[in-house]
XYZ file of C-alpha atoms in Angstrom:
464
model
C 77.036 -4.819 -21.319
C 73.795 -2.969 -20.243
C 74.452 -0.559 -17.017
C 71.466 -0.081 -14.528
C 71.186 2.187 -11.266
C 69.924 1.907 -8.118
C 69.152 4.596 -5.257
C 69.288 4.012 -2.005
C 68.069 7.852 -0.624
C 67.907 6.723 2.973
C 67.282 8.819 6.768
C 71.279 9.880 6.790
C 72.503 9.130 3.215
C 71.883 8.449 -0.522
C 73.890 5.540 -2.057
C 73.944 5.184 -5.605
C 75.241 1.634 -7.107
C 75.937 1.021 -11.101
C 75.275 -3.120 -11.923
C 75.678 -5.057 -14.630
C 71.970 -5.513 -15.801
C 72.546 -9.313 -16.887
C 74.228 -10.489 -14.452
C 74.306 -8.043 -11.007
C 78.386 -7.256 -10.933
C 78.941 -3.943 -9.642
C 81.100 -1.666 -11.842
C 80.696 1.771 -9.874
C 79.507 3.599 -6.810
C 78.669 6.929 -4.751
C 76.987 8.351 -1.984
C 76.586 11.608 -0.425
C 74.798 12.388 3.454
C 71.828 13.764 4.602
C 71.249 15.646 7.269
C 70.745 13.830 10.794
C 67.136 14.996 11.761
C 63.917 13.813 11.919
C 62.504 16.499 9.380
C 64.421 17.322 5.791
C 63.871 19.809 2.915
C 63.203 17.450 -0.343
C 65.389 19.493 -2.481
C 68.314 18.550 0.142
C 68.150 14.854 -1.113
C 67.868 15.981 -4.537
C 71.015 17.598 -4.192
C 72.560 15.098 -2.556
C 71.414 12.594 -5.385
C 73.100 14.865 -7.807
C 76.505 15.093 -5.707
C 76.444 11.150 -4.769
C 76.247 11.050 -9.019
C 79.048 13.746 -9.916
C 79.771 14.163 -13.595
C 79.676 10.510 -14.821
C 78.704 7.890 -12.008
C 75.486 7.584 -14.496
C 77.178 7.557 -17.812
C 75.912 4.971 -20.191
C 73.118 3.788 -17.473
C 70.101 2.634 -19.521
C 67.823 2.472 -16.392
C 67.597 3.864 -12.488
C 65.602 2.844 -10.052
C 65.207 4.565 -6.713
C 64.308 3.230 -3.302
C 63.509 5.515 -0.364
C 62.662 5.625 3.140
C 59.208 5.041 3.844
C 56.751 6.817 5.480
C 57.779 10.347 4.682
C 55.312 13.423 4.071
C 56.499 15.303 1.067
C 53.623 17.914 0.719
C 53.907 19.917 -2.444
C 51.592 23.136 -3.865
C 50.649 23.672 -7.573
C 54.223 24.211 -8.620
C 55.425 20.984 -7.240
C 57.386 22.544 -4.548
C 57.605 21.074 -0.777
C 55.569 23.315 1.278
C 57.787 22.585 4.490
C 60.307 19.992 4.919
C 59.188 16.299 4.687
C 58.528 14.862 8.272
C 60.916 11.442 8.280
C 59.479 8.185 9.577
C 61.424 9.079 12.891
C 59.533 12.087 13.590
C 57.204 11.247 16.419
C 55.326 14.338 16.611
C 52.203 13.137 15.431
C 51.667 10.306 18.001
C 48.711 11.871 18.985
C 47.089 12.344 15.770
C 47.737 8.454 15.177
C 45.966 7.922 18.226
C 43.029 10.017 17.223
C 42.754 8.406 13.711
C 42.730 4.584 15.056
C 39.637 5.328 17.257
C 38.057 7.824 14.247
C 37.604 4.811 12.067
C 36.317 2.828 15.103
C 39.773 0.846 15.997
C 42.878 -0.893 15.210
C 41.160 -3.713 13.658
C 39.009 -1.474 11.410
C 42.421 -0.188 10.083
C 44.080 -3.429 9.965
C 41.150 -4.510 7.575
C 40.785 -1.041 5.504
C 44.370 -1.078 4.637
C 46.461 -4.102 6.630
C 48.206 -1.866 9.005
C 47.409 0.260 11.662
C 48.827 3.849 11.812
C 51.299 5.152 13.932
C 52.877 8.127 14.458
C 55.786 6.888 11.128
C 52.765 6.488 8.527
C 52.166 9.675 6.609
C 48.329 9.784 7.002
C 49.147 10.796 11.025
C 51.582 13.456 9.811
C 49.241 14.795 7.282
C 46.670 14.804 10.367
C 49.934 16.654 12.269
C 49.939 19.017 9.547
C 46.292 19.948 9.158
C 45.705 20.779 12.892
C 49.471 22.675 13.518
C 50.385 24.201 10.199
C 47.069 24.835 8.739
C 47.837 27.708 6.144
C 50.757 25.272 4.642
C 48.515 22.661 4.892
C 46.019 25.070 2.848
C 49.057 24.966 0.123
C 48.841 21.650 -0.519
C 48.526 19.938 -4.274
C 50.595 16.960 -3.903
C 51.214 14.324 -1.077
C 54.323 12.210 -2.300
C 56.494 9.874 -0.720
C 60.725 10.112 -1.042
C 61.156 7.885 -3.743
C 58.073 9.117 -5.723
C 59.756 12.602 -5.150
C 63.101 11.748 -6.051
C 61.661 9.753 -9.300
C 59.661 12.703 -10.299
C 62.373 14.916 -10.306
C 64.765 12.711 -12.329
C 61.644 11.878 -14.602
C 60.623 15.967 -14.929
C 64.391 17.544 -16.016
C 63.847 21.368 -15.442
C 59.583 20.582 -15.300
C 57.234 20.203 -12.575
C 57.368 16.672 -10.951
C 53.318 17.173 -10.401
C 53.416 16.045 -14.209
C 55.623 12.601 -13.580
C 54.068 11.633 -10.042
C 54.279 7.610 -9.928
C 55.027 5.073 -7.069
C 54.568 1.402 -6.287
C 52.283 -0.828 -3.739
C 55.390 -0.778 -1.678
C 55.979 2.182 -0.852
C 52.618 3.280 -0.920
C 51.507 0.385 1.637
C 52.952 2.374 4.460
C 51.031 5.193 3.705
C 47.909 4.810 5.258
C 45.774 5.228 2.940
C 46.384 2.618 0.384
C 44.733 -0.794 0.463
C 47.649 -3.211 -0.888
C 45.075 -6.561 -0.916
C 42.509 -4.537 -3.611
C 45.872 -2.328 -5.034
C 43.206 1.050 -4.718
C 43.855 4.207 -2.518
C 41.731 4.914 0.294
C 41.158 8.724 -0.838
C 38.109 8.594 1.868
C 40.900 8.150 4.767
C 42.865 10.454 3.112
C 40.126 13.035 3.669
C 39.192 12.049 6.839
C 42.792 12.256 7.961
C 43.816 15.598 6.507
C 40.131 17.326 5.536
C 41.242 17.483 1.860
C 42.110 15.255 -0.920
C 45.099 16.287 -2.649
C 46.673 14.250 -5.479
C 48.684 11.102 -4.892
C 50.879 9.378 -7.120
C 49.951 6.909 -9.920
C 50.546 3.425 -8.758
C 52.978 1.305 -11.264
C 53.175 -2.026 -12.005
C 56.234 -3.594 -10.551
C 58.457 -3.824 -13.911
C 57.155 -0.950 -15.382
C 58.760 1.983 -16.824
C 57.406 4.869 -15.389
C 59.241 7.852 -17.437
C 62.810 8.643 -18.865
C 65.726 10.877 -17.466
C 67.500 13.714 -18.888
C 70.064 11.434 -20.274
C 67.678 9.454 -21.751
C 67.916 6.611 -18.944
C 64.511 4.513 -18.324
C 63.043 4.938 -15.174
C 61.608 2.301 -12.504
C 59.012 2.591 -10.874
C 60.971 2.480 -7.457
C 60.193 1.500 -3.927
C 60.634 1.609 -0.527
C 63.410 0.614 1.139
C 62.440 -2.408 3.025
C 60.965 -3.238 -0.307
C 63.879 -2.725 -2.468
C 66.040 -4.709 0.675
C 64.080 -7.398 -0.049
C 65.250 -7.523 -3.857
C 68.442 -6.908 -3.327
C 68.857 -9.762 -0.548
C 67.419 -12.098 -3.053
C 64.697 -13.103 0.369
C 63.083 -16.288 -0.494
C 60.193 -17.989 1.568
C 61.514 -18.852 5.034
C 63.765 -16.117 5.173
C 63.253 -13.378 7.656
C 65.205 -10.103 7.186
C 66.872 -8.281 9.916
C 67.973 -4.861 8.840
C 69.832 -2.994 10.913
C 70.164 0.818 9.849
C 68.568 3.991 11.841
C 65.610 1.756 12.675
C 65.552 -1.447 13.124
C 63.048 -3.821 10.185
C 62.104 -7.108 10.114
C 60.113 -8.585 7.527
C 59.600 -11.428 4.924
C 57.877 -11.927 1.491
C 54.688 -13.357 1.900
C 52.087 -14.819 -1.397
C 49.019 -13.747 1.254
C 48.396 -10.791 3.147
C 48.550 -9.883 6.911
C 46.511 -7.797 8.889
C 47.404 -7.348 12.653
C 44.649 -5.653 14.653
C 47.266 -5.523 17.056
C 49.588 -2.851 15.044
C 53.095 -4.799 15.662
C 53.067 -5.905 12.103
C 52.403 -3.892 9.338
C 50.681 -5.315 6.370
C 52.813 -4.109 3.513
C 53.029 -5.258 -0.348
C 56.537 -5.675 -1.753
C 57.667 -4.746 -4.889
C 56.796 -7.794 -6.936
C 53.283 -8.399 -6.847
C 53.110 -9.615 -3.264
C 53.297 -8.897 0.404
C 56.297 -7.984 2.569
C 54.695 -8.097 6.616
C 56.893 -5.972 8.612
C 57.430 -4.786 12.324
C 59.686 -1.970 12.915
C 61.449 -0.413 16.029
C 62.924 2.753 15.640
C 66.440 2.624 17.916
C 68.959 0.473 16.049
C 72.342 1.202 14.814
C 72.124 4.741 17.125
C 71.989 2.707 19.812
C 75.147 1.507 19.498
C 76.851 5.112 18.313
C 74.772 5.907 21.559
C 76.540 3.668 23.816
C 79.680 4.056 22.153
C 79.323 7.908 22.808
C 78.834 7.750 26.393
C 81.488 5.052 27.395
C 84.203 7.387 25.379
C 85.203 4.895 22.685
C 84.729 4.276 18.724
C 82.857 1.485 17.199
C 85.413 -1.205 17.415
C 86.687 -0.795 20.858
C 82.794 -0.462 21.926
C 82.140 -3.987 20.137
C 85.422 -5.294 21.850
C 83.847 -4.400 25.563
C 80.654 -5.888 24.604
C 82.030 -9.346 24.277
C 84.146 -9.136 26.945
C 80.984 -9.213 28.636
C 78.868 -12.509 29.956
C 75.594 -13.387 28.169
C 72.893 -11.373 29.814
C 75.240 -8.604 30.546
C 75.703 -9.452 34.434
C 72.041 -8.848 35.256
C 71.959 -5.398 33.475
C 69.128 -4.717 30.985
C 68.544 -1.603 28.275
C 65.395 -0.892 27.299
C 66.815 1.181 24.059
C 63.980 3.075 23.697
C 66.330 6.603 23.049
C 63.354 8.128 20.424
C 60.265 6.773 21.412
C 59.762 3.250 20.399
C 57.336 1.820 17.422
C 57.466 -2.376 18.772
C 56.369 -2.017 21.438
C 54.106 1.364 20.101
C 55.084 3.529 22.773
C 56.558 6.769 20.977
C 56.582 9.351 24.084
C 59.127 5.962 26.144
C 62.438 7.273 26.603
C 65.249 4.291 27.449
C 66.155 2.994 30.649
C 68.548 0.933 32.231
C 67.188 -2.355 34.892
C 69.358 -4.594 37.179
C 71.985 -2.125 38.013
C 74.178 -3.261 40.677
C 77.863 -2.032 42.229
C 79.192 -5.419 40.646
C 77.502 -4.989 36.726
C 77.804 -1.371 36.710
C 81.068 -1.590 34.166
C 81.910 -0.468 30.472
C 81.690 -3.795 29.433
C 78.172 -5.300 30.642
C 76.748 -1.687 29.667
C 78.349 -2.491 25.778
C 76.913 -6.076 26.578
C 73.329 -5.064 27.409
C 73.203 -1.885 24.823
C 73.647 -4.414 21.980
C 71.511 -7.089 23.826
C 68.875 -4.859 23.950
C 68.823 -3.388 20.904
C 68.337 -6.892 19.485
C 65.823 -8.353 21.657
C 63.691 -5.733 20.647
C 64.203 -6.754 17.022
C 63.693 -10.337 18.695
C 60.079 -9.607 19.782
C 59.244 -8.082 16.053
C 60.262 -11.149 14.436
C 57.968 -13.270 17.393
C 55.068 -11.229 16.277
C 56.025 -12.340 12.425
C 55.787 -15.785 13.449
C 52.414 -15.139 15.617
C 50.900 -14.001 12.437
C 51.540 -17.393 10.302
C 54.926 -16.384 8.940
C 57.197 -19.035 8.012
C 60.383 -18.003 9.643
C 63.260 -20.684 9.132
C 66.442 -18.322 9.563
C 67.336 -14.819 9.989
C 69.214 -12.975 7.177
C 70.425 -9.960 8.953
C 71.734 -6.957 7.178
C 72.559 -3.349 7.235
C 75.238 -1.459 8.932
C 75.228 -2.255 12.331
C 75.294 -6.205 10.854
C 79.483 -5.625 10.357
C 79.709 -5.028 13.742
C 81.229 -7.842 15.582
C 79.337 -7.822 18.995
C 76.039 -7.630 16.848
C 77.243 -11.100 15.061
C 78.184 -12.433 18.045
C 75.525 -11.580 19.602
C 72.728 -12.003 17.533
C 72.328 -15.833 17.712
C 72.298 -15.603 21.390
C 68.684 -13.992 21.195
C 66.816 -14.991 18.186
C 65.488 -18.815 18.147
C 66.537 -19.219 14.646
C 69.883 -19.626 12.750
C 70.984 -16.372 11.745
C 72.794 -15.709 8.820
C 74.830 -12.339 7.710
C 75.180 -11.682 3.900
C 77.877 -10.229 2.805
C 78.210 -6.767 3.509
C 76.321 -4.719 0.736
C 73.866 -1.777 -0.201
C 71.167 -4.554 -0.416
C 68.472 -1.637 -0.379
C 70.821 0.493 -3.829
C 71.026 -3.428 -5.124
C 67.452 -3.922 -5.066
C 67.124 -0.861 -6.429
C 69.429 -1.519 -9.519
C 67.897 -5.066 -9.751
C 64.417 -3.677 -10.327
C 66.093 -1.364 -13.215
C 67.080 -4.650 -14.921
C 63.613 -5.938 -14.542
C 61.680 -2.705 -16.167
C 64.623 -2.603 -18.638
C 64.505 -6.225 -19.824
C 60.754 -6.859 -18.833
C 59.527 -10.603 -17.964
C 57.350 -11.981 -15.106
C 60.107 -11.759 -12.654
C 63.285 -9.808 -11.321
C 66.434 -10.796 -13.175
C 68.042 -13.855 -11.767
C 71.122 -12.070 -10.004
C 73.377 -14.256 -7.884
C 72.670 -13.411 -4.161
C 75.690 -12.443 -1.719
C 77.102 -15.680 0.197
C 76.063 -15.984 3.197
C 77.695 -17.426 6.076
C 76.149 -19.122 9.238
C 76.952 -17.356 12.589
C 78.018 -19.151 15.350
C 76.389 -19.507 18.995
C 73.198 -20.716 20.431
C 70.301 -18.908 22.105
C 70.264 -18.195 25.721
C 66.799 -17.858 26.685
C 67.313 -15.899 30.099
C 68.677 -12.978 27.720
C 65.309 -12.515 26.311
C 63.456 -13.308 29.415
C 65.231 -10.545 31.094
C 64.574 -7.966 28.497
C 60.858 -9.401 28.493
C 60.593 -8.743 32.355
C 61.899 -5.352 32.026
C 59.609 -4.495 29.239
C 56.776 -5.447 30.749
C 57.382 -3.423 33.804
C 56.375 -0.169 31.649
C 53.121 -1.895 31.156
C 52.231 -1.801 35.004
């Protein structure tokens, strides 16, 4: 029975699942945390990797492959070490610099055609832009600009070398660069230089089933992902699906055989890790927003799920706009969140649960709107991810979206995906490995459009 690996290294924790390669049973697992910040030393998820793996997690693994967040500046010097810790996709400090690049190159839709996608302050060309004009003498230092999983794969690929000598990645992950045309598969090393006033080196891009080096053990290595990417694979997503993934941020995307290119900057143009595209919009307040709201009101998860749906549909009248760390759809990174429609009457622990989970998923409603204003087929919602297990968020859930939504079993979808693409670079052939998908079951309710028009109203207030 071959054994494959997959890494999930995501924003607050690394997963690590072991799979049958033939047929996708899991045999093992492990995980480790990260640190809860918006900036994190690379050698912290190394060694987090390691401790996730302990002595024998990976024994008799014959291939890993590792899916990151995306988005995240690694910058390394000429001996392959991080010249200051990697700015996360969460770090909004280069807003401004995202701003500057879109009218450098003469607009959003001049991005949107360069490289599907226009930049804001989560792609890495804005950081490196951050970088250059704050931290010029590390910038000065730079060799390497890598992404986590290219990192992470490096290292396992390199032993006790330099990972400059192993740097690989994928048209996933490097789709939400920046600086990577996914339609022509090239880099654009001119934005790159316009962006950060230097070209440094950038990872080889790998086919999607190829093997892209070997570890210490003598495991073959994938050539990763990102994690939207890798969720994708793991969720088995087949045309007509529409992934909602509920972790830090908030992701909805589907596979696509054609590209998208919003001038607009909702939707992202990404590639997937197969060969073809994976459109995404992203808002950055998910599953916080419900620790959030749990947090203030004094309770733990459950008994905070338990007040939301003791709670009417549309919360009584009260709205939150969840925008706690600056908000990506809408693009407004500097918002902060607010609560509308407070009265005496609605001002109770239970409409505030209501409207706290209400709100976080309207806003994931409007991403998957722009989806479907962009010529994706959206037939039914697959949502995932932790927040997914949480039963206000089920219940919930098909109150807002206009399509049936569906939750897969819980899972590490993005570790699965992952593992799966280890199976595919280990056995080769056109196509992942046949796994069985998770059952998933239908959840129950209908929409009520006055939820979303009373998120939409309050919304569009900022805009006046």
């Amino acid at each position: 029975m071959p054994l494959v690996a997959g890494v999930d290294s995501s924003t607050q924790s690394v997963k690590v699942v072991v799979r049958d390669a033939d047929t996708g049973a899991l045999v093992r697992s492990g995980r480790a945390g990260h640190p809860d910040a918006t900036e994190c030393p690379p050698q912290v998820w190394w060694e987090a990797l390691a401790s996730a793996c302990g002595a024998d997690l990976l024994a008799g693994v014959a291939a890993v492959g590792v899916a990151a967040q995306q988005h995240g500046m690694v910058a390394l010097d000429d001996a392959g070490r991080a010249v200051r810790p990697a700015l996360l996709w969460n770090d909004t400090r280069s807003a401004d610099a995202a701003l500057a690049l879109v009218a450098e190159l003469g607009g959003p839709a001049a991005w949107a055609e360069a490289v599907g996608s226009v930049p804001v302050a989560s792609f890495t060309v804005t950081k490196l832009r951050w970088l250059a004009e704050h931290e010029p003498a590390a910038a000065a230092r730079v060799t390497a600009v890598v992404l986590p999983h290219d990192y992470l794969t490096a290292r396992l690929a390199a032993g006790g070398g330099s990972p400059l000598d192993h740097l690989t990645t994928d048209r996933g992950d490097a789709s939400g660069t920046g600086y990577f045309d996914p339609v022509r598969s090239v880099y654009r090393t001119d934005l790159l230089a316009a962006a950060f006033g230097a070209r440094p080196a950038v990872p080889r891009v790998a086919a999607p089933a190829e093997v892209v080096g070997t570890t210490a053990d003598g495991a073959l290595l994938a050539a990763g992902t990102g994690d939207n990417m890798a969720a994708a694979l793991g969720v088995d997503a087949r045309p007509g699906d529409v992934v909602v993934s509920l972790g830090t941020s908030g992701t909805v995307f589907a596979v696509s055989d054609t590209p998208t290119a919003d001038a607009s900057g909702t939707v992202a143009g990404f590639a997937d890790a197969t060969g073809r595209y994976l459109p995404l919009a992203c808002t950055l307040n998910a599953a916080r927003v419900l620790s959030a709201g749990a947090g203030l009101l004094g309770v733990d998860l459950d008994s905070f799920a338990a007040l939301a749906l003791a709670a009417p549909p549309g919360a009584a009248g009260l709205v939150l706009l969840p925008y706690l760390e600056g908000e990506r759809t809408p693009n407004l990174p500097t918002a902060r969140g607010s609560l509308h429609g407070l009265t005496r009457d609605n001002l109770t622990p239970a409409t505030l649960a209501r409207a706290v989970v209400e709100g976080m998923l309207a806003g994931l409603a409007d991403a998957l709107d722009a989806l479907v204003g962009l010529g994706v087929d959206a037939r039914r919602v697959l949502l995932i991810g932790g927040a997914a297990a949480s039963p206000a968020v089920r219940a919930v859930a098909p109150t807002v979206f206009s399509v049936p939504v569906l939750a897969p079993q819980p899972g590490e979808y993005v570790a699965d995906g992952a593992a799966r693409q280890a199976a595919w670079a280990l056995g080769g052939g056109a196509a992942p490995p046949p796994w069985t998908g998770a059952a998933a079951s239908a959840l129950p309710g209908e929409p009520v459009p006055a939820v979303r028009a009373a998120y939409a109203a309050a919304r569009d207030a900022l805009y006046r």
